[in-house]
Short mmCIF file of C-alpha atoms and ligand atoms in Angstrom, two decimals:
data_model
loop_
_atom_site.label_atom_id
_atom_site.label_comp_id
_atom_site.label_asym_id
_atom_site.label_seq_id
_atom_site.Cartn_x
_atom_site.Cartn_y
_atom_site.Cartn_z
CA MET A 6 7.04 -16.15 3.21
CA GLY A 7 4.35 -13.83 4.42
CA ILE A 8 0.66 -13.22 5.51
CA ALA A 9 -1.40 -10.67 6.27
CA ALA A 10 -4.68 -11.25 7.86
CA PHE A 11 -7.78 -9.02 6.86
CA GLY A 12 -10.56 -9.00 9.43
CA GLU A 13 -12.52 -7.45 11.86
CA THR A 14 -11.61 -9.96 15.18
CA THR A 15 -7.46 -10.95 15.67
CA PRO A 16 -7.28 -14.69 13.99
CA PHE A 17 -6.10 -17.55 16.16
CA LEU A 18 -3.83 -19.07 13.05
CA THR A 19 -0.07 -18.67 13.52
CA VAL A 20 1.78 -20.70 10.93
CA GLY A 21 4.56 -21.53 12.21
CA ASN A 22 7.49 -19.20 12.53
CA LEU A 23 6.13 -17.08 9.10
CA PRO A 24 5.71 -13.18 9.29
CA PHE A 25 1.85 -12.56 10.39
CA VAL A 26 0.18 -9.56 10.74
CA HIS A 27 -3.64 -8.95 11.79
CA VAL A 28 -5.24 -5.82 9.71
CA PRO A 29 -7.84 -4.93 11.88
CA MET A 30 -10.60 -4.30 9.14
CA ALA A 31 -13.71 -5.30 7.78
CA THR A 32 -14.13 -7.50 4.53
CA LEU A 33 -16.93 -8.07 2.48
CA GLU A 34 -17.14 -10.94 0.90
CA ALA A 35 -16.06 -13.44 3.55
CA ASP A 36 -14.91 -13.55 7.24
CA ARG A 37 -11.33 -13.19 6.76
CA ILE A 38 -8.99 -12.28 3.80
CA TYR A 39 -5.79 -14.07 4.03
CA GLU A 40 -2.89 -12.39 1.72
CA VAL A 41 -0.01 -14.75 0.94
CA TRP A 42 3.19 -14.33 0.19
CA THR A 43 4.47 -17.40 -1.67
CA SER A 44 8.22 -18.38 -2.87
CA ASP A 45 9.09 -21.85 -4.58
CA ARG A 46 12.85 -21.01 -3.27
CA PRO A 47 14.09 -21.96 0.04
CA VAL A 48 12.91 -19.41 2.72
CA PHE A 49 15.10 -18.36 6.06
CA HIS A 50 13.00 -16.11 9.05
CA GLU A 51 14.39 -13.77 10.94
CA ARG A 52 12.92 -11.72 14.27
CA ASP A 53 14.77 -8.48 14.76
CA GLY A 54 13.74 -5.43 17.25
CA SER A 55 9.57 -5.03 16.38
CA ILE A 56 10.62 -6.84 12.85
CA ALA A 57 9.22 -10.63 11.88
CA SER A 58 10.77 -11.32 7.73
CA ALA A 59 11.33 -13.72 5.89
CA ARG A 60 13.88 -13.67 2.84
CA SER A 61 14.85 -15.62 -0.28
CA ASP A 62 17.26 -15.36 -1.97
CA GLN A 63 15.84 -12.67 -4.21
CA VAL A 64 13.33 -11.41 -2.14
CA LEU A 65 11.92 -9.63 2.02
CA PHE A 66 8.93 -9.81 3.18
CA GLY A 67 9.07 -7.85 6.44
CA CYS A 68 6.12 -6.26 9.14
CA LEU A 69 6.04 -4.66 12.17
CA GLN A 70 3.86 -2.87 14.57
CA GLY A 71 4.23 0.36 16.24
CA PHE A 72 2.31 1.72 19.11
CA GLU A 73 1.15 5.12 20.12
CA ASN A 74 1.02 4.36 23.36
CA GLY A 75 3.19 7.69 24.37
CA PRO A 76 4.42 9.05 21.20
CA GLY A 77 1.98 10.10 18.69
CA LEU A 78 1.85 8.88 14.96
CA HIS A 79 4.05 11.30 13.64
CA ASP A 80 6.93 9.38 15.62
CA VAL A 81 5.71 6.66 15.72
CA THR A 82 5.80 6.23 12.38
CA ARG A 83 8.82 8.00 11.69
CA ARG A 84 10.44 5.09 14.26
CA ALA A 85 9.18 1.92 12.15
CA TYR A 86 10.74 3.39 9.06
CA THR A 87 13.79 3.97 10.40
CA GLU A 88 13.73 0.42 11.53
CA ILE A 89 12.89 -0.40 8.47
CA PHE A 90 16.03 0.34 7.34
CA ASP A 91 18.27 -0.11 9.60
CA PHE A 92 16.84 -3.95 9.60
CA LEU A 93 17.60 -3.92 6.03
CA GLU A 94 20.75 -2.21 5.48
CA GLY A 95 21.83 -5.50 7.70
CA THR A 96 19.90 -7.49 5.53
CA GLY A 97 21.33 -6.65 2.39
CA TYR A 98 18.02 -6.73 1.41
CA ASN A 99 18.40 -3.19 0.71
CA LYS A 100 15.71 -1.73 -2.16
CA LEU A 101 12.62 -1.58 -0.57
CA LEU A 102 9.94 -2.18 -3.33
CA ARG A 103 6.36 -2.24 -1.86
CA ILE A 104 4.91 -1.03 1.93
CA TRP A 105 1.33 -1.46 2.66
CA ASN A 106 0.60 1.31 6.14
CA TYR A 107 -2.86 0.83 7.86
CA PHE A 108 -3.61 3.12 11.18
CA PRO A 109 -6.77 3.59 12.88
CA ARG A 110 -8.32 7.41 12.20
CA ILE A 111 -6.63 8.06 9.61
CA THR A 112 -8.27 10.95 8.78
CA ASP A 113 -9.26 12.26 12.19
CA VAL A 114 -7.44 15.62 13.44
CA GLU A 115 -5.25 16.01 16.68
CA ASP A 116 -3.62 18.68 18.15
CA ASN A 117 -4.84 20.57 15.18
CA GLU A 118 -3.08 18.02 12.88
CA GLU A 119 -4.82 15.49 10.58
CA ARG A 120 -3.18 11.93 11.53
CA TYR A 121 -2.48 10.90 7.47
CA ARG A 122 -0.49 14.04 8.14
CA LYS A 123 1.20 12.99 10.73
CA PHE A 124 2.41 10.01 9.23
CA ASN A 125 3.04 11.57 6.05
CA SER A 126 5.65 14.06 7.79
CA GLY A 127 7.01 10.80 10.18
CA ARG A 128 7.38 8.97 7.22
CA HIS A 129 8.98 11.62 5.28
CA GLU A 130 11.30 12.43 7.88
CA ALA A 131 12.42 8.67 8.40
CA PHE A 132 13.47 8.70 4.17
CA PHE A 133 14.88 12.30 4.55
CA SER A 134 17.39 10.81 6.55
CA MET A 135 18.53 7.93 5.18
CA VAL A 136 19.99 9.02 1.64
CA ARG A 137 20.24 5.47 -0.03
CA TYR A 138 15.96 5.18 0.31
CA ARG A 139 14.69 8.16 -0.77
CA GLU A 140 16.72 7.18 -4.04
CA LEU A 141 14.10 4.82 -4.13
CA ILE A 142 10.80 5.49 -3.98
CA PRO A 143 8.70 2.34 -3.22
CA ALA A 144 4.86 1.81 -4.52
CA ALA A 145 2.65 2.35 -1.65
CA SER A 146 -0.61 1.43 0.09
CA ALA A 147 -1.78 3.75 3.47
CA LEU A 148 -5.42 3.22 4.43
CA GLY A 149 -7.52 3.87 7.85
CA SER A 150 -8.08 0.29 10.24
CA LEU A 151 -10.48 -0.25 12.76
CA THR A 152 -8.03 -0.12 15.33
CA GLY A 153 -4.94 -1.29 16.50
CA PRO A 154 -0.98 -0.12 15.68
CA LEU A 155 0.47 1.27 13.14
CA THR A 156 0.73 -2.03 11.20
CA ILE A 157 3.35 -2.15 8.39
CA TYR A 158 4.63 -4.90 6.17
CA PHE A 159 6.35 -4.43 2.92
CA LEU A 160 8.84 -6.15 0.32
CA ALA A 161 12.62 -5.42 0.05
CA ALA A 162 15.13 -7.04 -2.59
CA ARG A 163 18.32 -6.84 -2.90
CA GLU A 164 17.71 -5.73 -6.83
CA ALA A 165 16.05 -2.08 -7.50
CA GLY A 166 12.79 -1.88 -9.11
CA LEU A 167 11.74 0.60 -11.28
CA PRO A 168 9.22 3.33 -10.02
CA VAL A 169 6.31 3.51 -12.47
CA GLU A 170 4.41 7.13 -12.49
CA ASN A 171 1.04 7.78 -14.09
CA PRO A 172 1.43 10.91 -16.50
CA ARG A 173 -2.66 11.19 -15.59
CA GLN A 174 -2.05 12.57 -11.64
CA VAL A 175 1.28 14.76 -10.28
CA SER A 176 3.47 12.27 -8.42
CA ALA A 177 2.48 12.12 -5.21
CA TYR A 178 6.01 13.20 -3.74
CA ARG A 179 5.27 16.21 -5.05
CA TYR A 180 2.06 17.18 -3.73
CA PRO A 181 1.62 20.86 -3.36
CA SER A 182 1.23 21.53 0.27
CA GLN A 183 -2.50 22.25 0.59
CA TYR A 184 -2.04 18.45 1.34
CA GLY A 185 0.81 19.00 3.93
CA THR A 186 4.12 20.62 4.15
CA ARG A 187 5.74 16.77 3.94
CA SER A 188 4.50 15.29 1.00
CA PRO A 189 3.35 11.37 0.39
CA PHE A 190 6.69 9.76 -0.47
CA PHE A 191 5.17 7.15 -2.82
CA SER A 192 5.98 5.96 -6.54
CA ARG A 193 2.06 5.40 -8.09
CA ALA A 194 4.15 1.59 -9.30
CA MET A 195 7.13 -0.94 -9.30
CA ARG A 196 8.20 -3.05 -11.99
CA THR A 197 10.03 -5.52 -10.07
CA ASN A 198 11.32 -8.75 -11.16
CA LEU A 199 10.54 -10.88 -7.79
CA GLY A 200 11.18 -14.73 -8.52
CA GLY A 201 12.71 -13.92 -12.17
CA SER A 202 9.83 -12.90 -14.14
CA PRO A 203 8.16 -9.01 -14.22
CA LEU A 204 6.06 -8.67 -11.78
CA LEU A 205 4.56 -4.32 -11.59
CA LEU A 206 3.13 -3.81 -7.78
CA ILE A 207 0.33 -1.31 -8.03
CA SER A 208 -0.08 1.40 -5.71
CA GLY A 209 -3.19 2.25 -4.15
CA THR A 210 -4.45 4.09 -6.75
CA SER A 211 -7.96 6.41 -6.12
CA SER A 212 -10.07 9.00 -7.99
CA ILE A 213 -7.00 12.20 -8.38
CA VAL A 214 -6.71 13.44 -11.43
CA GLY A 215 -3.72 15.95 -11.52
CA HIS A 216 -3.45 16.32 -7.74
CA GLU A 217 -7.15 17.11 -7.61
CA SER A 218 -9.72 14.75 -6.20
CA ALA A 219 -12.53 14.30 -8.57
CA HIS A 220 -16.11 13.02 -8.19
CA SER A 221 -17.15 13.53 -4.82
CA ARG A 222 -20.02 11.48 -3.92
CA ASP A 223 -20.06 9.90 -6.70
CA PRO A 224 -18.97 6.08 -6.30
CA GLU A 225 -18.99 4.89 -9.33
CA ALA A 226 -17.72 7.70 -11.39
CA GLN A 227 -14.38 7.55 -8.79
CA THR A 228 -14.19 4.03 -9.65
CA ARG A 229 -14.35 4.51 -13.62
CA GLU A 230 -11.49 6.83 -12.84
CA THR A 231 -9.26 4.84 -10.18
CA ILE A 232 -9.81 2.08 -13.32
CA THR A 233 -9.05 4.83 -16.04
CA ASN A 234 -5.52 5.92 -13.47
CA ILE A 235 -4.93 1.92 -13.39
CA ARG A 236 -4.69 1.41 -17.09
CA ALA A 237 -2.69 4.39 -17.64
CA LEU A 238 -0.26 3.46 -14.85
CA LEU A 239 -0.51 0.02 -16.84
CA ALA A 240 0.01 1.83 -20.63
CA ASN A 241 3.09 3.94 -18.82
CA GLY A 242 4.82 1.19 -17.75
CA GLU A 243 4.68 -0.76 -21.49
CA SER A 244 6.13 2.60 -22.74
CA LEU A 245 8.99 1.49 -20.26
CA GLY A 246 8.96 -2.01 -21.58
CA PHE A 247 6.63 -3.46 -19.31
CA LYS A 248 4.23 -6.13 -21.00
CA PRO A 249 1.03 -6.20 -19.22
CA ALA A 250 -0.06 -10.24 -19.06
CA GLN A 251 -4.24 -9.39 -20.55
CA ARG A 252 -5.55 -12.08 -17.32
CA GLY A 253 -3.20 -11.53 -14.76
CA LEU A 254 -4.52 -8.30 -13.20
CA THR A 255 -5.18 -9.27 -9.58
CA LEU A 256 -6.73 -5.95 -7.27
CA LYS A 257 -7.58 -5.35 -3.32
CA ALA A 258 -10.52 -2.84 -3.33
CA TYR A 259 -11.08 -0.30 -0.46
CA ILE A 260 -14.26 0.76 -0.41
CA ARG A 261 -15.50 3.38 2.26
CA HIS A 262 -18.82 2.70 2.68
CA ARG A 263 -20.31 -1.07 3.05
CA GLU A 264 -23.40 0.64 1.39
CA HIS A 265 -21.56 1.35 -2.37
CA TYR A 266 -20.27 -2.54 -2.50
CA SER A 267 -22.18 -3.93 -5.26
CA LEU A 268 -21.96 -0.49 -7.35
CA ILE A 269 -18.59 -0.38 -6.61
CA ARG A 270 -17.90 -4.35 -7.40
CA ARG A 271 -20.02 -4.30 -10.52
CA THR A 272 -18.95 -1.49 -12.36
CA VAL A 273 -14.62 -3.01 -11.50
CA VAL A 274 -16.31 -5.85 -12.82
CA GLU A 275 -18.05 -4.03 -16.49
CA GLU A 276 -14.74 -2.51 -16.69
CA PHE A 277 -11.78 -5.58 -16.60
CA GLY A 278 -13.85 -8.93 -16.81
CA SER A 279 -14.89 -11.53 -14.86
CA GLY A 280 -11.10 -12.51 -15.14
CA THR A 281 -9.66 -10.49 -12.49
CA LYS A 282 -9.24 -11.48 -9.34
CA VAL A 283 -10.57 -8.85 -6.44
CA VAL A 284 -10.62 -9.20 -3.12
CA TYR A 285 -13.17 -6.14 -1.35
CA LEU A 286 -12.68 -4.47 2.36
CA GLN A 287 -13.89 -1.62 3.47
CA ALA A 288 -11.59 1.26 4.93
CA ASP A 289 -11.35 4.48 5.41
CA ILE A 290 -9.12 6.46 2.65
CA CYS A 291 -6.57 9.23 3.45
CA ARG A 292 -8.82 11.63 2.11
CA PRO A 293 -12.26 11.99 3.23
CA GLU A 294 -13.91 12.41 -0.30
CA LEU A 295 -12.68 9.97 -1.94
CA LEU A 296 -14.75 6.84 -2.01
CA VAL A 297 -12.70 4.34 -3.23
CA GLU A 298 -9.71 3.16 -3.48
CA ILE A 299 -8.07 -0.27 -5.43
CA GLU A 300 -4.30 -1.54 -5.05
CA GLY A 301 -3.06 -4.46 -7.51
CA LEU A 302 -0.44 -6.94 -9.19
CA CYS A 303 0.03 -6.97 -12.61
CA PRO A 304 2.01 -10.22 -13.75
CA SER A 305 3.95 -9.77 -17.54
CA ALA A 306 2.72 -11.40 -20.63
C1 LIG B 409 -3.69 9.19 -3.44
O1 LIG B 409 -2.68 9.12 -4.68
C2 LIG B 409 -4.32 8.87 -3.00
O2 LIG B 409 -0.11 7.43 1.21
O3 LIG B 409 1.40 5.97 0.89
C3 LIG B 409 -2.55 5.90 -2.27
C4 LIG B 409 -1.73 5.00 -2.23
C5 LIG B 409 -2.66 7.03 -1.37
C6 LIG B 409 -0.23 5.30 -1.27
C7 LIG B 409 0.61 6.97 0.77
C8 LIG B 409 -1.66 7.43 -1.01
C9 LIG B 409 -0.81 6.32 -0.15
O4 LIG B 409 -3.13 10.41 -2.96
C10 LIG B 409 -3.88 7.83 -1.35
#
């Protein structure tokens, strides 16, 4: 249905009329990582404005880029989200389930405001200008890319998912204003029913307890705290009727500093065993003190 290619240079590959997005990001185990979303159903492709999409009878994959030449990141983000919402309204796949956001210099300050905060206020404005979309808060990730435009890809469906929060963490959309006057608008996870079998889409998860970052400067402790958060999320999903498959977990780990890679990988393998599939990328995380962030997918047993 769609491909997100992670790597430092633009790939020459395009695959027919499949939605294809390149995320400029260093990878830690191969030159490139291709995240490929597939369906065993017939798929219909469409281009609409900046959005390339593919949909089966159940789920829609879409991607777009927003360029910051002229309007700043706040407006670019608001416009990108508004375009997504308008597009989804026209398709009927108007339940946004999961969204990935990548843009460069995420913690840089421009005109006295951190870029992640500009992104958050643009995203928040878009969600709050369309009632339907603030009623189902999607799972998300937001990471720093090496260069390039705001790059977004997403999954949406006709059928709503069930947002799952983490009892160890304040919901991001309720973070206190010290993290920005417009809070980050995402759920910790989304339980979906793609292709008829339940799947938990796990948002980017970090070493945050309550709303505060834990274990500054300690990559191993941050990794363990992040994993404790993922386990708490799975347990909370279980209490809502989702049965996590023991061996089906697939993770995508973002590591701030390349030199922490082997320590973080060793810690992840220690915690989850070698049966868990993990890909490793090098990326800036949205709080300067955070050294690792992990997102993932968990099928049901
Ligand atoms: C956090 O828990 C860490 O702004 O969309 C994780 C996942 C984070 C998604 C987002 C941010 C986002 O607040 C950062």
